mmCIF file with all atom_site columns, C-alpha atoms in Angstrom:
data_model
loop_
_atom_site.group_PDB
_atom_site.id
_atom_site.type_symbol
_atom_site.label_atom_id
_atom_site.label_alt_id
_atom_site.label_comp_id
_atom_site.label_asym_id
_atom_site.label_entity_id
_atom_site.label_seq_id
_atom_site.pdbx_PDB_ins_code
_atom_site.Cartn_x
_atom_site.Cartn_y
_atom_site.Cartn_z
_atom_site.occupancy
_atom_site.B_iso_or_equiv
_atom_site.pdbx_formal_charge
_atom_site.auth_seq_id
_atom_site.auth_comp_id
_atom_site.auth_asym_id
_atom_site.auth_atom_id
_atom_site.pdbx_PDB_model_num
ATOM 1   C CA . MET L 1 1   ? 264.580 -153.832 54.683 1.00 0.00 ? 1228 MET L CA 1
ATOM 2   C CA . THR L 1 2   ? 266.233 -156.880 56.242 1.00 0.00 ? 1229 THR L CA 1
ATOM 3   C CA . MET L 1 3   ? 265.082 -160.513 56.020 1.00 0.00 ? 1230 MET L CA 1
ATOM 4   C CA . SER L 1 4   ? 264.966 -163.152 58.648 1.00 0.00 ? 1231 SER L CA 1
ATOM 5   C CA . LEU L 1 5   ? 263.246 -166.545 59.001 1.00 0.00 ? 1232 LEU L CA 1
ATOM 6   C CA . VAL L 1 6   ? 260.338 -167.105 61.247 1.00 0.00 ? 1233 VAL L CA 1
ATOM 7   C CA . ALA L 1 7   ? 259.133 -170.593 62.228 1.00 0.00 ? 1234 ALA L CA 1
ATOM 8   C CA . VAL L 1 8   ? 255.364 -171.095 61.490 1.00 0.00 ? 1235 VAL L CA 1
ATOM 9   C CA . GLY L 1 9   ? 254.568 -174.755 62.463 1.00 0.00 ? 1236 GLY L CA 1
ATOM 10  C CA . ARG L 1 10  ? 257.420 -176.808 60.820 1.00 0.00 ? 1237 ARG L CA 1
ATOM 11  C CA . VAL L 1 11  ? 257.916 -174.326 57.987 1.00 0.00 ? 1238 VAL L CA 1
ATOM 12  C CA . LEU L 1 12  ? 260.462 -171.546 57.999 1.00 0.00 ? 1239 LEU L CA 1
ATOM 13  C CA . LEU L 1 13  ? 259.004 -168.417 56.361 1.00 0.00 ? 1240 LEU L CA 1
ATOM 14  C CA . PRO L 1 14  ? 260.846 -165.288 55.312 1.00 0.00 ? 1241 PRO L CA 1
ATOM 15  C CA . SER L 1 15  ? 259.865 -162.175 57.416 1.00 0.00 ? 1242 SER L CA 1
ATOM 16  C CA . PHE L 1 16  ? 261.022 -158.654 56.525 1.00 0.00 ? 1243 PHE L CA 1
ATOM 17  C CA . SER L 1 17  ? 261.397 -155.891 58.961 1.00 0.00 ? 1244 SER L CA 1
ATOM 18  C CA . GLY L 1 18  ? 259.158 -152.968 57.960 1.00 0.00 ? 1245 GLY L CA 1
ATOM 19  C CA . CYS L 1 19  ? 256.620 -155.419 56.407 1.00 0.00 ? 1246 CYS L CA 1
ATOM 20  C CA . CYS L 1 20  ? 253.116 -155.678 57.636 1.00 0.00 ? 1247 CYS L CA 1
ATOM 21  C CA . CYS L 1 21  ? 251.654 -158.863 58.725 1.00 0.00 ? 1248 CYS L CA 1
ATOM 22  C CA . SER L 1 22  ? 249.002 -158.979 56.009 1.00 0.00 ? 1249 SER L CA 1
ATOM 23  C CA . CYS L 1 23  ? 251.714 -159.317 53.373 1.00 0.00 ? 1250 CYS L CA 1
ATOM 24  C CA . LEU L 1 24  ? 253.715 -162.054 55.073 1.00 0.00 ? 1251 LEU L CA 1
ATOM 25  C CA . VAL L 1 25  ? 252.867 -165.151 53.136 1.00 0.00 ? 1252 VAL L CA 1
ATOM 26  C CA . PHE L 1 26  ? 250.693 -166.710 50.367 1.00 0.00 ? 1253 PHE L CA 1
ATOM 27  C CA . LYS L 1 27  ? 250.700 -170.341 50.999 1.00 0.00 ? 1254 LYS L CA 1
ATOM 28  C CA . ARG L 1 28  ? 249.919 -173.250 48.873 1.00 0.00 ? 1255 ARG L CA 1
ATOM 29  C CA . SER L 1 29  ? 250.201 -177.024 49.417 1.00 0.00 ? 1256 SER L CA 1
ATOM 30  C CA . MET L 1 30  ? 251.231 -179.322 46.692 1.00 0.00 ? 1257 MET L CA 1
ATOM 31  C CA . GLY L 1 31  ? 251.604 -183.015 47.206 1.00 0.00 ? 1258 GLY L CA 1
ATOM 32  C CA . GLY L 1 32  ? 252.984 -182.959 50.708 1.00 0.00 ? 1259 GLY L CA 1
ATOM 33  C CA . TYR L 1 33  ? 255.247 -180.097 49.853 1.00 0.00 ? 1260 TYR L CA 1
ATOM 34  C CA . SER L 1 34  ? 254.533 -176.536 51.087 1.00 0.00 ? 1261 SER L CA 1
ATOM 35  C CA . SER L 1 35  ? 255.679 -173.645 48.853 1.00 0.00 ? 1262 SER L CA 1
ATOM 36  C CA . CYS L 1 36  ? 255.478 -170.150 50.148 1.00 0.00 ? 1263 CYS L CA 1
ATOM 37  C CA . LEU L 1 37  ? 255.456 -166.941 48.152 1.00 0.00 ? 1264 LEU L CA 1
ATOM 38  C CA . LEU L 1 38  ? 255.314 -163.449 49.411 1.00 0.00 ? 1265 LEU L CA 1
ATOM 39  C CA . LYS L 1 39  ? 252.072 -162.020 48.366 1.00 0.00 ? 1266 LYS L CA 1
ATOM 40  C CA . SER L 1 40  ? 253.754 -159.111 46.594 1.00 0.00 ? 1267 SER L CA 1
ATOM 41  C CA . GLU L 1 41  ? 255.641 -161.620 44.395 1.00 0.00 ? 1268 GLU L CA 1
ATOM 42  C CA . HIS L 1 42  ? 252.384 -163.492 43.705 1.00 0.00 ? 1269 HIS L CA 1
ATOM 43  C CA . TYR L 1 43  ? 250.564 -160.224 42.769 1.00 0.00 ? 1270 TYR L CA 1
ATOM 44  C CA . ASP L 1 44  ? 253.541 -158.952 40.781 1.00 0.00 ? 1271 ASP L CA 1
ATOM 45  C CA . ARG L 1 45  ? 253.527 -162.108 38.527 1.00 0.00 ? 1272 ARG L CA 1
ATOM 46  C CA . LYS L 1 46  ? 249.708 -161.712 37.970 1.00 0.00 ? 1273 LYS L CA 1
ATOM 47  C CA . ALA L 1 47  ? 249.412 -157.913 37.939 1.00 0.00 ? 1274 ALA L CA 1
ATOM 48  C CA . THR L 1 48  ? 248.058 -157.560 34.424 1.00 0.00 ? 1275 THR L CA 1
ATOM 49  C CA . LYS L 1 49  ? 245.327 -160.135 35.183 1.00 0.00 ? 1276 LYS L CA 1
ATOM 50  C CA . TYR L 1 50  ? 244.398 -158.455 38.418 1.00 0.00 ? 1277 TYR L CA 1
ATOM 51  C CA . TRP L 1 51  ? 244.350 -154.888 36.894 1.00 0.00 ? 1278 TRP L CA 1
ATOM 52  C CA . ASN L 1 52  ? 242.447 -156.113 33.764 1.00 0.00 ? 1279 ASN L CA 1
ATOM 53  C CA . ASP L 1 53  ? 239.896 -157.651 36.292 1.00 0.00 ? 1280 ASP L CA 1
ATOM 54  C CA . PHE L 1 54  ? 239.735 -154.476 38.229 1.00 0.00 ? 1281 PHE L CA 1
ATOM 55  C CA . TYR L 1 55  ? 239.018 -152.271 35.137 1.00 0.00 ? 1282 TYR L CA 1
ATOM 56  C CA . LYS L 1 56  ? 236.461 -154.959 33.956 1.00 0.00 ? 1283 LYS L CA 1
ATOM 57  C CA . ARG L 1 57  ? 234.687 -154.627 37.326 1.00 0.00 ? 1284 ARG L CA 1
ATOM 58  C CA . HIS L 1 58  ? 235.010 -150.807 37.995 1.00 0.00 ? 1285 HIS L CA 1
ATOM 59  C CA . HIS L 1 59  ? 235.259 -149.277 34.481 1.00 0.00 ? 1286 HIS L CA 1
ATOM 60  C CA . ASN L 1 60  ? 236.119 -145.653 35.050 1.00 0.00 ? 1287 ASN L CA 1
ATOM 61  C CA . LYS L 1 61  ? 234.151 -145.151 38.297 1.00 0.00 ? 1288 LYS L CA 1
ATOM 62  C CA . PHE L 1 62  ? 236.764 -146.058 40.889 1.00 0.00 ? 1289 PHE L CA 1
ATOM 63  C CA . PHE L 1 63  ? 239.384 -143.270 40.801 1.00 0.00 ? 1290 PHE L CA 1
ATOM 64  C CA . LYS L 1 64  ? 238.310 -139.598 40.698 1.00 0.00 ? 1291 LYS L CA 1
ATOM 65  C CA . ASP L 1 65  ? 239.142 -137.230 37.968 1.00 0.00 ? 1292 ASP L CA 1
ATOM 66  C CA . ARG L 1 66  ? 242.029 -135.037 38.983 1.00 0.00 ? 1293 ARG L CA 1
ATOM 67  C CA . HIS L 1 67  ? 240.602 -131.602 37.986 1.00 0.00 ? 1294 HIS L CA 1
ATOM 68  C CA . TYR L 1 68  ? 242.960 -129.863 40.527 1.00 0.00 ? 1295 TYR L CA 1
ATOM 69  C CA . LEU L 1 69  ? 245.891 -130.308 38.166 1.00 0.00 ? 1296 LEU L CA 1
ATOM 70  C CA . GLU L 1 70  ? 245.104 -127.028 36.378 1.00 0.00 ? 1297 GLU L CA 1
ATOM 71  C CA . LYS L 1 71  ? 245.363 -124.992 39.568 1.00 0.00 ? 1298 LYS L CA 1
ATOM 72  C CA . GLU L 1 72  ? 248.206 -126.897 41.131 1.00 0.00 ? 1299 GLU L CA 1
ATOM 73  C CA . TRP L 1 73  ? 250.382 -127.586 38.128 1.00 0.00 ? 1300 TRP L CA 1
ATOM 74  C CA . GLY L 1 74  ? 249.139 -125.216 35.564 1.00 0.00 ? 1301 GLY L CA 1
ATOM 75  C CA . GLN L 1 75  ? 252.516 -123.681 34.981 1.00 0.00 ? 1302 GLN L CA 1
ATOM 76  C CA . TYR L 1 76  ? 254.023 -126.934 33.781 1.00 0.00 ? 1303 TYR L CA 1
ATOM 77  C CA . PHE L 1 77  ? 251.465 -127.421 31.154 1.00 0.00 ? 1304 PHE L CA 1
ATOM 78  C CA . SER L 1 78  ? 251.114 -123.913 29.711 1.00 0.00 ? 1305 SER L CA 1
ATOM 79  C CA . THR L 1 79  ? 253.556 -121.686 27.712 1.00 0.00 ? 1306 THR L CA 1
ATOM 80  C CA . PRO L 1 80  ? 254.974 -118.636 29.243 1.00 0.00 ? 1307 PRO L CA 1
ATOM 81  C CA . THR L 1 81  ? 252.832 -115.548 28.413 1.00 0.00 ? 1308 THR L CA 1
ATOM 82  C CA . THR L 1 82  ? 255.718 -113.648 26.710 1.00 0.00 ? 1309 THR L CA 1
ATOM 83  C CA . ILE L 1 83  ? 256.089 -116.460 24.303 1.00 0.00 ? 1310 ILE L CA 1
ATOM 84  C CA . ALA L 1 84  ? 252.402 -116.938 24.067 1.00 0.00 ? 1311 ALA L CA 1
ATOM 85  C CA . THR L 1 85  ? 251.760 -113.363 22.879 1.00 0.00 ? 1312 THR L CA 1
ATOM 86  C CA . THR L 1 86  ? 254.190 -113.741 19.913 1.00 0.00 ? 1313 THR L CA 1
ATOM 87  C CA . MET L 1 87  ? 252.644 -117.116 18.861 1.00 0.00 ? 1314 MET L CA 1
ATOM 88  C CA . ASN L 1 88  ? 249.321 -117.928 17.096 1.00 0.00 ? 1315 ASN L CA 1
ATOM 89  C CA . SER L 1 89  ? 246.617 -118.501 19.745 1.00 0.00 ? 1316 SER L CA 1
ATOM 90  C CA . THR L 1 90  ? 246.183 -122.110 18.527 1.00 0.00 ? 1317 THR L CA 1
ATOM 91  C CA . ASP L 1 91  ? 249.829 -122.756 19.137 1.00 0.00 ? 1318 ASP L CA 1
ATOM 92  C CA . VAL L 1 92  ? 249.887 -121.657 22.771 1.00 0.00 ? 1319 VAL L CA 1
ATOM 93  C CA . HIS L 1 93  ? 250.296 -125.117 24.200 1.00 0.00 ? 1320 HIS L CA 1
ATOM 94  C CA . SER L 1 94  ? 251.527 -126.896 21.049 1.00 0.00 ? 1321 SER L CA 1
ATOM 95  C CA . SER L 1 95  ? 255.059 -127.343 22.433 1.00 0.00 ? 1322 SER L CA 1
ATOM 96  C CA . LYS L 1 96  ? 253.963 -129.359 25.515 1.00 0.00 ? 1323 LYS L CA 1
ATOM 97  C CA . VAL L 1 97  ? 254.005 -133.019 25.322 1.00 0.00 ? 1324 VAL L CA 1
ATOM 98  C CA . VAL L 1 98  ? 252.997 -135.091 28.353 1.00 0.00 ? 1325 VAL L CA 1
ATOM 99  C CA . LEU L 1 99  ? 253.588 -138.741 29.297 1.00 0.00 ? 1326 LEU L CA 1
ATOM 100 C CA . GLU L 1 100 ? 251.058 -140.173 31.627 1.00 0.00 ? 1327 GLU L CA 1
ATOM 101 C CA . VAL L 1 101 ? 252.446 -143.415 33.194 1.00 0.00 ? 1328 VAL L CA 1
ATOM 102 C CA . GLY L 1 102 ? 249.830 -145.644 34.368 1.00 0.00 ? 1329 GLY L CA 1
ATOM 103 C CA . CYS L 1 103 ? 246.895 -143.725 32.844 1.00 0.00 ? 1330 CYS L CA 1
ATOM 104 C CA . GLY L 1 104 ? 244.175 -146.054 34.106 1.00 0.00 ? 1331 GLY L CA 1
ATOM 105 C CA . ALA L 1 105 ? 240.848 -144.976 32.725 1.00 0.00 ? 1332 ALA L CA 1
ATOM 106 C CA . GLY L 1 106 ? 242.014 -141.375 32.030 1.00 0.00 ? 1333 GLY L CA 1
ATOM 107 C CA . ASN L 1 107 ? 241.396 -139.681 35.329 1.00 0.00 ? 1334 ASN L CA 1
ATOM 108 C CA . THR L 1 108 ? 244.502 -137.407 34.785 1.00 0.00 ? 1335 THR L CA 1
ATOM 109 C CA . LEU L 1 109 ? 244.659 -137.133 31.010 1.00 0.00 ? 1336 LEU L CA 1
ATOM 110 C CA . PHE L 1 110 ? 240.929 -136.000 30.349 1.00 0.00 ? 1337 PHE L CA 1
ATOM 111 C CA . PRO L 1 111 ? 241.059 -133.239 32.918 1.00 0.00 ? 1338 PRO L CA 1
ATOM 112 C CA . LEU L 1 112 ? 244.347 -132.114 31.544 1.00 0.00 ? 1339 LEU L CA 1
ATOM 113 C CA . LEU L 1 113 ? 243.067 -131.990 28.003 1.00 0.00 ? 1340 LEU L CA 1
ATOM 114 C CA . ASP L 1 114 ? 239.990 -130.097 29.169 1.00 0.00 ? 1341 ASP L CA 1
ATOM 115 C CA . ALA L 1 115 ? 242.119 -127.443 30.881 1.00 0.00 ? 1342 ALA L CA 1
ATOM 116 C CA . PHE L 1 116 ? 244.999 -127.367 28.238 1.00 0.00 ? 1343 PHE L CA 1
ATOM 117 C CA . PRO L 1 117 ? 243.331 -128.364 24.820 1.00 0.00 ? 1344 PRO L CA 1
ATOM 118 C CA . ASN L 1 118 ? 246.568 -128.080 22.842 1.00 0.00 ? 1345 ASN L CA 1
ATOM 119 C CA . LEU L 1 119 ? 248.551 -130.616 24.860 1.00 0.00 ? 1346 LEU L CA 1
ATOM 120 C CA . PHE L 1 120 ? 249.438 -134.002 23.371 1.00 0.00 ? 1347 PHE L CA 1
ATOM 121 C CA . ILE L 1 121 ? 249.495 -136.861 25.772 1.00 0.00 ? 1348 ILE L CA 1
ATOM 122 C CA . HIS L 1 122 ? 251.158 -140.200 25.490 1.00 0.00 ? 1349 HIS L CA 1
ATOM 123 C CA . ALA L 1 123 ? 249.132 -142.466 27.855 1.00 0.00 ? 1350 ALA L CA 1
ATOM 124 C CA . CYS L 1 124 ? 250.342 -145.875 28.839 1.00 0.00 ? 1351 CYS L CA 1
ATOM 125 C CA . ASP L 1 125 ? 249.194 -148.634 31.153 1.00 0.00 ? 1352 ASP L CA 1
ATOM 126 C CA . PHE L 1 126 ? 249.887 -152.247 31.356 1.00 0.00 ? 1353 PHE L CA 1
ATOM 127 C CA . SER L 1 127 ? 246.210 -153.149 31.539 1.00 0.00 ? 1354 SER L CA 1
ATOM 128 C CA . PRO L 1 128 ? 244.692 -153.529 27.968 1.00 0.00 ? 1355 PRO L CA 1
ATOM 129 C CA . ASN L 1 129 ? 241.235 -152.969 29.639 1.00 0.00 ? 1356 ASN L CA 1
ATOM 130 C CA . ALA L 1 130 ? 242.405 -149.602 30.976 1.00 0.00 ? 1357 ALA L CA 1
ATOM 131 C CA . ILE L 1 131 ? 243.536 -148.606 27.491 1.00 0.00 ? 1358 ILE L CA 1
ATOM 132 C CA . SER L 1 132 ? 240.199 -149.665 26.059 1.00 0.00 ? 1359 SER L CA 1
ATOM 133 C CA . LEU L 1 133 ? 238.471 -147.426 28.635 1.00 0.00 ? 1360 LEU L CA 1
ATOM 134 C CA . VAL L 1 134 ? 240.611 -144.438 27.525 1.00 0.00 ? 1361 VAL L CA 1
ATOM 135 C CA . LYS L 1 135 ? 240.055 -145.146 23.881 1.00 0.00 ? 1362 LYS L CA 1
ATOM 136 C CA . SER L 1 136 ? 236.155 -145.524 24.279 1.00 0.00 ? 1363 SER L CA 1
ATOM 137 C CA . ASN L 1 137 ? 235.957 -142.245 26.350 1.00 0.00 ? 1364 ASN L CA 1
ATOM 138 C CA . GLU L 1 138 ? 233.837 -139.683 24.534 1.00 0.00 ? 1365 GLU L CA 1
ATOM 139 C CA . ASP L 1 139 ? 236.585 -137.118 24.822 1.00 0.00 ? 1366 ASP L CA 1
ATOM 140 C CA . PHE L 1 140 ? 239.218 -139.254 23.401 1.00 0.00 ? 1367 PHE L CA 1
ATOM 141 C CA . ARG L 1 141 ? 240.875 -137.933 20.162 1.00 0.00 ? 1368 ARG L CA 1
ATOM 142 C CA . GLU L 1 142 ? 243.696 -139.752 18.339 1.00 0.00 ? 1369 GLU L CA 1
ATOM 143 C CA . ASP L 1 143 ? 245.278 -136.334 17.441 1.00 0.00 ? 1370 ASP L CA 1
ATOM 144 C CA . GLN L 1 144 ? 245.593 -135.554 21.118 1.00 0.00 ? 1371 GLN L CA 1
ATOM 145 C CA . VAL L 1 145 ? 246.204 -138.892 22.832 1.00 0.00 ? 1372 VAL L CA 1
ATOM 146 C CA . ASN L 1 146 ? 248.533 -141.683 21.997 1.00 0.00 ? 1373 ASN L CA 1
ATOM 147 C CA . ALA L 1 147 ? 247.172 -144.468 24.345 1.00 0.00 ? 1374 ALA L CA 1
ATOM 148 C CA . PHE L 1 148 ? 248.962 -147.803 24.292 1.00 0.00 ? 1375 PHE L CA 1
ATOM 149 C CA . VAL L 1 149 ? 249.736 -150.882 26.482 1.00 0.00 ? 1376 VAL L CA 1
ATOM 150 C CA . CYS L 1 150 ? 253.124 -150.842 28.015 1.00 0.00 ? 1377 CYS L CA 1
ATOM 151 C CA . ASP L 1 151 ? 254.683 -152.486 31.073 1.00 0.00 ? 1378 ASP L CA 1
ATOM 152 C CA . LEU L 1 152 ? 257.565 -150.217 31.860 1.00 0.00 ? 1379 LEU L CA 1
ATOM 153 C CA . THR L 1 153 ? 259.395 -152.896 33.907 1.00 0.00 ? 1380 THR L CA 1
ATOM 154 C CA . ARG L 1 154 ? 259.604 -155.005 30.653 1.00 0.00 ? 1381 ARG L CA 1
ATOM 155 C CA . ASP L 1 155 ? 258.917 -152.971 27.598 1.00 0.00 ? 1382 ASP L CA 1
ATOM 156 C CA . ASP L 1 156 ? 261.199 -150.423 25.848 1.00 0.00 ? 1383 ASP L CA 1
ATOM 157 C CA . LEU L 1 157 ? 259.328 -147.063 25.974 1.00 0.00 ? 1384 LEU L CA 1
ATOM 158 C CA . CYS L 1 158 ? 261.603 -145.644 23.337 1.00 0.00 ? 1385 CYS L CA 1
ATOM 159 C CA . GLN L 1 159 ? 260.026 -148.004 20.857 1.00 0.00 ? 1386 GLN L CA 1
ATOM 160 C CA . ARG L 1 160 ? 256.770 -145.979 21.316 1.00 0.00 ? 1387 ARG L CA 1
ATOM 161 C CA . ILE L 1 161 ? 257.937 -142.504 22.010 1.00 0.00 ? 1388 ILE L CA 1
ATOM 162 C CA . THR L 1 162 ? 260.825 -140.549 20.521 1.00 0.00 ? 1389 THR L CA 1
ATOM 163 C CA . PRO L 1 163 ? 263.567 -140.105 23.159 1.00 0.00 ? 1390 PRO L CA 1
ATOM 164 C CA . SER L 1 164 ? 263.711 -136.482 24.688 1.00 0.00 ? 1391 SER L CA 1
ATOM 165 C CA . SER L 1 165 ? 260.385 -135.633 23.052 1.00 0.00 ? 1392 SER L CA 1
ATOM 166 C CA . VAL L 1 166 ? 258.320 -135.364 26.416 1.00 0.00 ? 1393 VAL L CA 1
ATOM 167 C CA . ASP L 1 167 ? 258.083 -132.109 28.455 1.00 0.00 ? 1394 ASP L CA 1
ATOM 168 C CA . VAL L 1 168 ? 256.215 -133.583 31.498 1.00 0.00 ? 1395 VAL L CA 1
ATOM 169 C CA . VAL L 1 169 ? 255.760 -136.857 33.029 1.00 0.00 ? 1396 VAL L CA 1
ATOM 170 C CA . THR L 1 170 ? 252.933 -137.627 35.185 1.00 0.00 ? 1397 THR L CA 1
ATOM 171 C CA . LEU L 1 171 ? 252.768 -140.786 37.443 1.00 0.00 ? 1398 LEU L CA 1
ATOM 172 C CA . PHE L 1 172 ? 250.352 -141.112 40.226 1.00 0.00 ? 1399 PHE L CA 1
ATOM 173 C CA . LEU L 1 173 ? 250.733 -143.906 42.713 1.00 0.00 ? 1400 LEU L CA 1
ATOM 174 C CA . GLN L 1 174 ? 247.807 -145.054 44.809 1.00 0.00 ? 1401 GLN L CA 1
ATOM 175 C CA . LYS L 1 175 ? 248.931 -146.143 48.197 1.00 0.00 ? 1402 LYS L CA 1
ATOM 176 C CA . LYS L 1 176 ? 245.930 -148.431 48.534 1.00 0.00 ? 1403 LYS L CA 1
ATOM 177 C CA . CYS L 1 177 ? 247.091 -150.148 45.290 1.00 0.00 ? 1404 CYS L CA 1
ATOM 178 C CA . LEU L 1 178 ? 250.600 -150.904 46.543 1.00 0.00 ? 1405 LEU L CA 1
ATOM 179 C CA . TRP L 1 179 ? 251.769 -153.566 49.070 1.00 0.00 ? 1406 TRP L CA 1
ATOM 180 C CA . TYR L 1 180 ? 253.107 -151.732 52.061 1.00 0.00 ? 1407 TYR L CA 1
ATOM 181 C CA . CYS L 1 181 ? 256.400 -153.783 52.205 1.00 0.00 ? 1408 CYS L CA 1
ATOM 182 C CA . ARG L 1 182 ? 257.203 -152.167 48.685 1.00 0.00 ? 1409 ARG L CA 1
ATOM 183 C CA . ILE L 1 183 ? 256.941 -148.564 49.962 1.00 0.00 ? 1410 ILE L CA 1
#
């Protein structure tokens, strides 16, 4: 992505190739001076506030549960049958630990736990409201889910999870939730 300057009235604004018009500028006037911020920078700085507001408004009703994961990714969450036959039936999935990054309201973790009841899932999100929704879900069990607030761009995940202790990491990005100039 390359940047150039575009004149809008008397103001020079940054323009990025590959960036859509809708994310060009967030403009604010202050005492005769104009300051311009790219919308993405504005929303990056206030992301926690906006995601908290989002989950306050929509609760767990916006995104659909990902029930297809058992069929599509089942081999990643289950133990090979040769090992499973030699193990106690309650230990079949005990070796699998999952990290769900950006867990939201639990639309991935609860379908996974339903399909693979012996998984242990670390679920993090930087919205405290999202973590509250996960913990208030009727299927939430502390012995299966470690749900916590974490901003992976700032926080050290190794303070919450032992390094090299996770078998599978899930991270679902919603295109409609990202600024196109970031993709």
